[in-house]
Short mmCIF file of C-alpha atoms in Angstrom, two decimals:
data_model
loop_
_atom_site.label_atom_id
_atom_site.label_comp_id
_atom_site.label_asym_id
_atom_site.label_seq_id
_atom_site.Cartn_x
_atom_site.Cartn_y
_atom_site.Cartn_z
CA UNK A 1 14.29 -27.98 3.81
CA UNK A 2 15.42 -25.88 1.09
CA UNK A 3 13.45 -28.69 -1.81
CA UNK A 4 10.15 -28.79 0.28
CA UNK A 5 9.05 -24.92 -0.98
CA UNK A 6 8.80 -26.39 -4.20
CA UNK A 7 6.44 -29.26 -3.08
CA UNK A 8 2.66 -28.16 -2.52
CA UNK A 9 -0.31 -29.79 -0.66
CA UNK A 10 -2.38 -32.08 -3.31
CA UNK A 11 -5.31 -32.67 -1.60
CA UNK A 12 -6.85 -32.41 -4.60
CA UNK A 13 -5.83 -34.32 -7.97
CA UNK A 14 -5.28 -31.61 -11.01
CA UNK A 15 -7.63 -30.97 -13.39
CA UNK A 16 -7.30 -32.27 -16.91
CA UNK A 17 -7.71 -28.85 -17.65
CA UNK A 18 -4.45 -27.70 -16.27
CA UNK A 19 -2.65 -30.45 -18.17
CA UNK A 20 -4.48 -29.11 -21.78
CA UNK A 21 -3.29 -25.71 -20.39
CA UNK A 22 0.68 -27.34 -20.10
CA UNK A 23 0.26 -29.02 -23.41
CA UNK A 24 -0.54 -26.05 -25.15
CA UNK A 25 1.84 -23.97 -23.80
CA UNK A 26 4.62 -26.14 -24.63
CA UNK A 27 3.36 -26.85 -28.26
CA UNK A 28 3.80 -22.80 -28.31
CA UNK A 29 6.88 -22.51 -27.05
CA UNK A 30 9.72 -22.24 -30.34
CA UNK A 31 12.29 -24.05 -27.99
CA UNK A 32 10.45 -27.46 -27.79
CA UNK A 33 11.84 -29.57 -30.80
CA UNK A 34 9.33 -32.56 -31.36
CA UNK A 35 11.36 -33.88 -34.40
CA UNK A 36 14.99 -34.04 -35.29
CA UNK A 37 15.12 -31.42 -37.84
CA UNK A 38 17.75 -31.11 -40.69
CA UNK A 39 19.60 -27.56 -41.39
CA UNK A 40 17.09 -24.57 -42.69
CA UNK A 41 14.12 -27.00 -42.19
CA UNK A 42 10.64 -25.84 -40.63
CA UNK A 43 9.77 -26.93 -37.35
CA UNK A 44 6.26 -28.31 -36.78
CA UNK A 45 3.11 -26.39 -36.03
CA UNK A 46 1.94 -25.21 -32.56
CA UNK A 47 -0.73 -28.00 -34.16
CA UNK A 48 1.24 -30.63 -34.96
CA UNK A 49 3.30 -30.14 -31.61
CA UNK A 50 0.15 -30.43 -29.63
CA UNK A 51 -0.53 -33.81 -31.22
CA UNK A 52 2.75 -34.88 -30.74
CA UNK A 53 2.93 -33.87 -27.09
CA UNK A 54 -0.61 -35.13 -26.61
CA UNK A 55 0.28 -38.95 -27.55
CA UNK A 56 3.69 -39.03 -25.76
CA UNK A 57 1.96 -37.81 -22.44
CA UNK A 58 -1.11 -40.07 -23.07
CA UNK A 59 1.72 -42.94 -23.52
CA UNK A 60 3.81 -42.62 -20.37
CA UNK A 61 3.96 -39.85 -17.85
CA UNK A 62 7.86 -40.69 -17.34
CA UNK A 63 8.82 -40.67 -21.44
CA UNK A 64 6.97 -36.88 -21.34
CA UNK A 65 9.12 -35.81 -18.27
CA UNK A 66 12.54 -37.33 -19.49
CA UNK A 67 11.90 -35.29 -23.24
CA UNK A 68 9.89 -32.32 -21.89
CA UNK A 69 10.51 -31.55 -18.12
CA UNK A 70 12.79 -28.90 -18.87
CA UNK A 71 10.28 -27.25 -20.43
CA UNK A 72 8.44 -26.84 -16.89
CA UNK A 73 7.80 -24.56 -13.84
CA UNK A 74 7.80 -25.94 -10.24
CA UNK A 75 3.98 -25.46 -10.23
CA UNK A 76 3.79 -27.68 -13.58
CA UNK A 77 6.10 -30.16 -12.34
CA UNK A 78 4.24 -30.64 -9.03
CA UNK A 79 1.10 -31.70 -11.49
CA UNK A 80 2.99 -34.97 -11.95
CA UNK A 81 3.41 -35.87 -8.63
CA UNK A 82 -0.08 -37.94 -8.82
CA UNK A 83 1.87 -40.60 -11.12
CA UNK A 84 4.17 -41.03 -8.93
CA UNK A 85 2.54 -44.49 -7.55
CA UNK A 86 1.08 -45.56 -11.02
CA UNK A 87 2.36 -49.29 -11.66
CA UNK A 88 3.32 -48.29 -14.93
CA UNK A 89 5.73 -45.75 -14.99
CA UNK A 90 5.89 -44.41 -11.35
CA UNK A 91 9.53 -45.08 -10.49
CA UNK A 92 10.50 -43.36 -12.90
CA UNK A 93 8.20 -40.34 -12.59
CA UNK A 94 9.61 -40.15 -8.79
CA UNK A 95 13.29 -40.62 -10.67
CA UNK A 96 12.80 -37.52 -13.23
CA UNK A 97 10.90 -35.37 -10.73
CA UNK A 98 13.46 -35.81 -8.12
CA UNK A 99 16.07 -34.31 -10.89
CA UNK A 100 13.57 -31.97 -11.89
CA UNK A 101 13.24 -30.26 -8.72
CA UNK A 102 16.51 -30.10 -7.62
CA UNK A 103 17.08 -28.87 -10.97
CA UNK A 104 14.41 -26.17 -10.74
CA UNK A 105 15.52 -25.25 -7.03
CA UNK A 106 19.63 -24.60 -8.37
CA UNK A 107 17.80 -22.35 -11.38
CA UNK A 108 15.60 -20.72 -9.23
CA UNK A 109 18.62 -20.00 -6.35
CA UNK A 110 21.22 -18.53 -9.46
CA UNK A 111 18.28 -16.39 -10.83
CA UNK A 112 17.99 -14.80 -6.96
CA UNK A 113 21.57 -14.20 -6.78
CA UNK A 114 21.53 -12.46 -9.75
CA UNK A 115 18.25 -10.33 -9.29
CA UNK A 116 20.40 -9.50 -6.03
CA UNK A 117 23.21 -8.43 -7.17
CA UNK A 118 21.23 -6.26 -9.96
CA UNK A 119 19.45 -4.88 -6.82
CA UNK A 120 22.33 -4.05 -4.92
CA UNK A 121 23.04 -1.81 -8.09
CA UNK A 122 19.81 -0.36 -8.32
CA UNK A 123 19.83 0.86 -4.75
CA UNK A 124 23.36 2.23 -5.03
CA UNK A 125 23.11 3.94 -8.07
CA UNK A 126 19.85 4.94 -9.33
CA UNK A 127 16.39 6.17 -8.16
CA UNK A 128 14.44 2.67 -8.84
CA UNK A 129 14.31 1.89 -5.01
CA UNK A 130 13.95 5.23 -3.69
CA UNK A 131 10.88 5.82 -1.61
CA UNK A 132 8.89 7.75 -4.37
CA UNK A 133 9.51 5.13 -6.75
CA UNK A 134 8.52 2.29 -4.59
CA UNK A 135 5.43 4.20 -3.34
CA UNK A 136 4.62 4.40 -6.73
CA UNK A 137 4.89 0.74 -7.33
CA UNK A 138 3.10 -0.24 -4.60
CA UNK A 139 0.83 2.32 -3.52
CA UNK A 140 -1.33 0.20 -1.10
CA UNK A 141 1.56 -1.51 0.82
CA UNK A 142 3.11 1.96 1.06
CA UNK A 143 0.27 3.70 2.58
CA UNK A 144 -0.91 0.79 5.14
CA UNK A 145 3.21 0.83 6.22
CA UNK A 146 4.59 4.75 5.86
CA UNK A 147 1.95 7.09 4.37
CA UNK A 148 -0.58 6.94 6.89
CA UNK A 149 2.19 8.12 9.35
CA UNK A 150 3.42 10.98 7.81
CA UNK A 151 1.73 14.72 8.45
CA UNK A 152 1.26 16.36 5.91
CA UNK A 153 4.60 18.16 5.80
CA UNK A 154 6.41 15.44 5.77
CA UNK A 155 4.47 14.53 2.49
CA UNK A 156 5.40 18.05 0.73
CA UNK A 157 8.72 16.88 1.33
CA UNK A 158 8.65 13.49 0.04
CA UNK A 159 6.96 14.39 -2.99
CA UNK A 160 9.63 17.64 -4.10
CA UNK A 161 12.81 15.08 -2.85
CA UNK A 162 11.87 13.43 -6.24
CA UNK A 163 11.34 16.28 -8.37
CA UNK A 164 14.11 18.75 -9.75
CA UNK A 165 11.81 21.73 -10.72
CA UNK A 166 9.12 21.82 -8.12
CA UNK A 167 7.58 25.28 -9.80
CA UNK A 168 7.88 24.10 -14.03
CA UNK A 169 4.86 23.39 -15.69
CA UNK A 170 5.96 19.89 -17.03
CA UNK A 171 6.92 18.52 -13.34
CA UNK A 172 3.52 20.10 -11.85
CA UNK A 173 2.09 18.07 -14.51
CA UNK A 174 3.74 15.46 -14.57
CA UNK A 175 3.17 14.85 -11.07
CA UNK A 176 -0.59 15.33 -11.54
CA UNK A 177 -0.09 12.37 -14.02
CA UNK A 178 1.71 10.27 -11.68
CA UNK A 179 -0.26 11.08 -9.04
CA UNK A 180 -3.58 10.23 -10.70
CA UNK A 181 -1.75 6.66 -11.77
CA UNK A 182 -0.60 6.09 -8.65
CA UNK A 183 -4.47 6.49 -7.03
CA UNK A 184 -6.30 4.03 -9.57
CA UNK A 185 -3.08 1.48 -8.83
CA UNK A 186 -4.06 1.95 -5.23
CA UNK A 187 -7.94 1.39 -6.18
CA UNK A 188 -7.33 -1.64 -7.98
CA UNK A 189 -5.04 -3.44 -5.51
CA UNK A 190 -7.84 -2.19 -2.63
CA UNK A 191 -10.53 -4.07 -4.35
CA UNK A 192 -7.99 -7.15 -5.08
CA UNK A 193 -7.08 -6.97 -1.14
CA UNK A 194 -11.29 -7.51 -0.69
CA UNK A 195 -11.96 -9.54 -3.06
CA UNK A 196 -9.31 -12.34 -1.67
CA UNK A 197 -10.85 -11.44 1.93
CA UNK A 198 -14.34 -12.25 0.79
CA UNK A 199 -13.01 -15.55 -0.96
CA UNK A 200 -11.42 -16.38 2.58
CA UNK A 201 -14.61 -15.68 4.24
CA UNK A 202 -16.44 -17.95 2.22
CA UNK A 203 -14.18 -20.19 2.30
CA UNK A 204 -13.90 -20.62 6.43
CA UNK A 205 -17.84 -20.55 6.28
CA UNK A 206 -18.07 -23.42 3.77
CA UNK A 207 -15.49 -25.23 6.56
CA UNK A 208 -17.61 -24.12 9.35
CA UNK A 209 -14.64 -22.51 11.31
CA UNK A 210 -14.48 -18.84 12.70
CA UNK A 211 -12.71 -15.88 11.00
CA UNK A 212 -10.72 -14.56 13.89
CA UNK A 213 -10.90 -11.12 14.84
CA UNK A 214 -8.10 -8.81 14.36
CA UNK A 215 -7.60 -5.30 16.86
CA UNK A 216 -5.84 -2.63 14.99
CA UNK A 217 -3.49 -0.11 17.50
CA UNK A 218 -5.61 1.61 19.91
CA UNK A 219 -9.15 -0.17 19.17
CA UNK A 220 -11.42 -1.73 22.21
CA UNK A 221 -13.76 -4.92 21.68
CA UNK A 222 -17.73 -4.46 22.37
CA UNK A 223 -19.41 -7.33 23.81
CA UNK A 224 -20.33 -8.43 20.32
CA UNK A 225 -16.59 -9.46 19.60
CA UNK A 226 -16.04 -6.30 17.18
CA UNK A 227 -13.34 -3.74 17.29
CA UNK A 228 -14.83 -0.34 17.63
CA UNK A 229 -12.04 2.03 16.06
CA UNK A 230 -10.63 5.18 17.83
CA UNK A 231 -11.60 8.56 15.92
CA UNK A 232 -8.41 10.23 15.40
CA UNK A 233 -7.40 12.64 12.78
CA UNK A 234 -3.99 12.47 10.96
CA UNK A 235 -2.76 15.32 13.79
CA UNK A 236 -3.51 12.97 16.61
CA UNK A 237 -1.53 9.48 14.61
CA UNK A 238 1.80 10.31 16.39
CA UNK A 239 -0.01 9.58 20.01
CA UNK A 240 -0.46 6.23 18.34
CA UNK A 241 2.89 5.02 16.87
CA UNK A 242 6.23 6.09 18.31
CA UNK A 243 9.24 7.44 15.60
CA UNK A 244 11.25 4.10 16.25
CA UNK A 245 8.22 2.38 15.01
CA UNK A 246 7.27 4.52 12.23
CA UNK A 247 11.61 3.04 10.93
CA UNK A 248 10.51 -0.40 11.60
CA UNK A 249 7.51 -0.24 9.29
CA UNK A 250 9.65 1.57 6.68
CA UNK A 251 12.18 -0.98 6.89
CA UNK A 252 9.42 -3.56 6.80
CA UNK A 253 8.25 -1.61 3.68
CA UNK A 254 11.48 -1.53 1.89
CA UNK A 255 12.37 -5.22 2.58
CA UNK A 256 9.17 -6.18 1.35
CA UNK A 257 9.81 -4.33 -1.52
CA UNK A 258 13.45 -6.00 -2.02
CA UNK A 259 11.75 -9.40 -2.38
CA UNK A 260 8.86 -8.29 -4.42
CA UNK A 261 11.63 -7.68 -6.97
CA UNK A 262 13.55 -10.64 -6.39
CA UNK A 263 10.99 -12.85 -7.10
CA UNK A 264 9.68 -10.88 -10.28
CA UNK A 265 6.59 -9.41 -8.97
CA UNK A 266 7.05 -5.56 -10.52
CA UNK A 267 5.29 -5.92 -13.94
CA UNK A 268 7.67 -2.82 -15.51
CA UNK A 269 11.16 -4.05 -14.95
CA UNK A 270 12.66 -6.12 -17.57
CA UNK A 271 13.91 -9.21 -15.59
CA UNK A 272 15.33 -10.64 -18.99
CA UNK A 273 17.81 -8.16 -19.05
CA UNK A 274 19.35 -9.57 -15.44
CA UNK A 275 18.26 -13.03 -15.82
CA UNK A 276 19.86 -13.73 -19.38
CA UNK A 277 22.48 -11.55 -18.47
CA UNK A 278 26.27 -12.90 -17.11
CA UNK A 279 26.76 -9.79 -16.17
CA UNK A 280 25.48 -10.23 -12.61
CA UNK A 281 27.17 -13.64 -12.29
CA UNK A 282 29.34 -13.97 -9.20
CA UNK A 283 32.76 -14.51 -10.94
CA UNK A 284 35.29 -14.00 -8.38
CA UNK A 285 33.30 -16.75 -5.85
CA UNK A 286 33.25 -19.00 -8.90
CA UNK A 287 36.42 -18.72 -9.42
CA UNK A 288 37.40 -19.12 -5.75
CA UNK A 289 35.83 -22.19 -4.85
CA UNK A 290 37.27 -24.05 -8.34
CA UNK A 291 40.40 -23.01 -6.72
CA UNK A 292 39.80 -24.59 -3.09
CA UNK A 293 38.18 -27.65 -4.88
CA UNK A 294 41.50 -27.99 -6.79
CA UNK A 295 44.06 -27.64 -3.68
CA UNK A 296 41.91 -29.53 -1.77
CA UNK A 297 41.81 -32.37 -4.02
CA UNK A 298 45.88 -32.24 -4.67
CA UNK A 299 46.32 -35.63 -2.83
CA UNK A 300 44.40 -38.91 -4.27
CA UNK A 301 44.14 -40.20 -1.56
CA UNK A 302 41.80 -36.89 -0.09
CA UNK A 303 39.74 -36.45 -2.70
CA UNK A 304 36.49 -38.77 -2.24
CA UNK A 305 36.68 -37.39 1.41
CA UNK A 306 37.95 -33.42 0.31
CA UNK A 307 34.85 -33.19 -2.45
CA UNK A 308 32.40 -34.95 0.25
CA UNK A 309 33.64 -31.67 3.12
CA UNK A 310 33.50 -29.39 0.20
CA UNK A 311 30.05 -30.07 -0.58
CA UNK A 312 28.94 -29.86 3.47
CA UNK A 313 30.44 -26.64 3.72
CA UNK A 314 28.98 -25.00 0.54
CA UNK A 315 24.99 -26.77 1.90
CA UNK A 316 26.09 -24.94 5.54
CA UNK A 317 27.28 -21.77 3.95
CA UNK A 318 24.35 -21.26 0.99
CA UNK A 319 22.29 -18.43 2.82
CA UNK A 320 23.51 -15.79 0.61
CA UNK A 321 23.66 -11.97 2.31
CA UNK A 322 20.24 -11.17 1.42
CA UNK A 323 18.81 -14.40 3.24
CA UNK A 324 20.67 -13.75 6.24
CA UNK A 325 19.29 -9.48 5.95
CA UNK A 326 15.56 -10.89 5.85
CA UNK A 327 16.21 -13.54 8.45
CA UNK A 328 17.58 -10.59 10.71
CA UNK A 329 14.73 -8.21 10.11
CA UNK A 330 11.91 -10.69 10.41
CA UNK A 331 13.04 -12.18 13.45
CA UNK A 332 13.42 -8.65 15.51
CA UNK A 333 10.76 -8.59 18.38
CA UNK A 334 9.28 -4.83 17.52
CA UNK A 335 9.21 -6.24 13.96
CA UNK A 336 7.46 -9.48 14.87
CA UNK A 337 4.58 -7.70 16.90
CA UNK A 338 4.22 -4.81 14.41
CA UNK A 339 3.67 -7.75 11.51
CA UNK A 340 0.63 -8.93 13.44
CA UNK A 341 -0.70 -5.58 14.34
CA UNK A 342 -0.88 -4.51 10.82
CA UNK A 343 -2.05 -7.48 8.78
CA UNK A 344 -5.25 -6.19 8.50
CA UNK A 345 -4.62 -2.78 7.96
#
């Protein structure tokens, strides 16, 4: 289950655009070695590399993977997946992607665990998920979840939690500066948010099937199919939302906010620093499972049928803490309906 995220739906064969794009990309990259080199000698040209890489793709699809497939994303290596049935070479294609992935999945699954635990330490011990920080990141998603809730004392309040001097001329500025930053974010992820709805419009005309039609909280359908919305002020929003919902969407907010990080979508944090880092690997559980591996490999006889129960129980126990947190949260009820409520909001 866990090796089909990383396969996509080819309906369409790549372009030979996207493979130039690969090719040059690797011919850039200082790690890709196309010659055995001596001590202190230069390596080749993003030029020469790109001519190199060029013939050896050109000459067999499964050569390029066994030398270069390191090299490659999940989205790159899925580009292969056409050669797969080529009479050539496409055994072996299926051979090295199969590693590939699985590779790619185990990388993918240690660079989580340790974005987790380096978010675990973020929210314990410093201000980086705090709710004026992550409004900040994520202006939009905050206001269509928690702003729009709020009155507007509740807002005074959020915004001098984050503030130490309220009345000094650098915060009030400051925050004026933030503030403004924090409004052209919001702009600029508005106009993204309509820009992918018009492309999904066009795109279910050009297929001839019907956008459905989504009610928002209190709206009523005319007889032309279109939801007619309420007028309400920001006094009258607590008739529409209760205060238990109000902590689901915050909790829906935060969560979403958790795995924005975890999968390297805030542009200002330095992932390198976690990612590179064995600071955030797991040592004790390392340690513990070489240690049950051992014991339970003491007799000879055991150990085909010890390493073959070790490796079942590791595959049954691999949802890590966060996993099972989202898992929870996504499959509560109030959660579930207030997801399709707000989708369009």
């Amino acid at each position: 289950m866990a090796m089909e995220c990383l396969v996509e739906n080819l309906n369409e064969p790549p372009s030979k655009d996207e493979f130039d794009k690969l090719l040059e990309e690797l011919s850039n990259n200082p790690e890709v070695l196309c010659k055995s080199q001596q001590r202190d000698e230069m390596d080749s040209s993003p030029e020469e590399k790109l001519k190199f890489l060029t013939e050896i793709f050109t000459k067999s699809k499964a050569n390029f993977l066994s030398r270069f497939g390191r090299f490659l994303n999940s989205d790159e290596i899925n580009l292969f997946q056409q050669f797969e049935e080529d009479t050539k070479d496409g055994y072996e294609v299926k051979y090295h992607l199969k590693n590939l992935k699985e590779s790619s999945f185990k990388t993918s699954k240690r660079l989580r665990n340790k974005r987790f635990a380096a978010l675990k330490r973020l929210v314990s011990t410093g201000a980086y998920f705090s709710e004026t920080e992550m409004m900040k990141r994520n202006p939009l998603l905050y206001d269509q979840l928690v702003g729009r809730y709020l009155s507007t004392r509740e807002k005074r309040l959020r915004d001098r939690s984050g503030c130490s001097d309220v009345n000094s001329f650098v915060s009030i500025l400051m925050g004026g500066i933030e503030k403004e930053q924090m409004e052209a974010k919001r702009r600029v992820q508005e106009m993204e948010e309509r820009d992918e709805e018009e492309d999904s419009s066009d795109s279910e005309e050009d297929t001839g099937t019907e956008k459905p039609v989504h009610t928002l909280w209190g709206e009523f359908r005319e007889e032309n199919n279109q939801p007619t919305k309420p007028r309400r002020t920001t006094k009258d929003i607590d008739l529409f939302i209760t205060s238990e919902e109000r902590e689901l969407l915050k909790e829906e907010f935060v969560s979403t906010m958790y795995e924005h990080f975890l999968e390297g979508k805030d542009d200002d944090f330095d992932y390198n620093a976690v990612d590179n880092s064995e600071e955030y690997d797991n040592l004790e559980i390392i340690t513990n499972d070489e240690e049950e591996k051992y014991f339970d490999s003491e007799e000879p006889e055991d150990v085909s049928m010890n390493v073959e129960n070790t490796a079942n129980v590791k595959e049954e126990s691999s949802e890590d803490e966060l996993d099972i947190y989202m898992s929870a949260l996504n499959q509560h009820p109030s959660v579930c309906q207030l997801s399709e409520d707000i989708k369009k909001l």
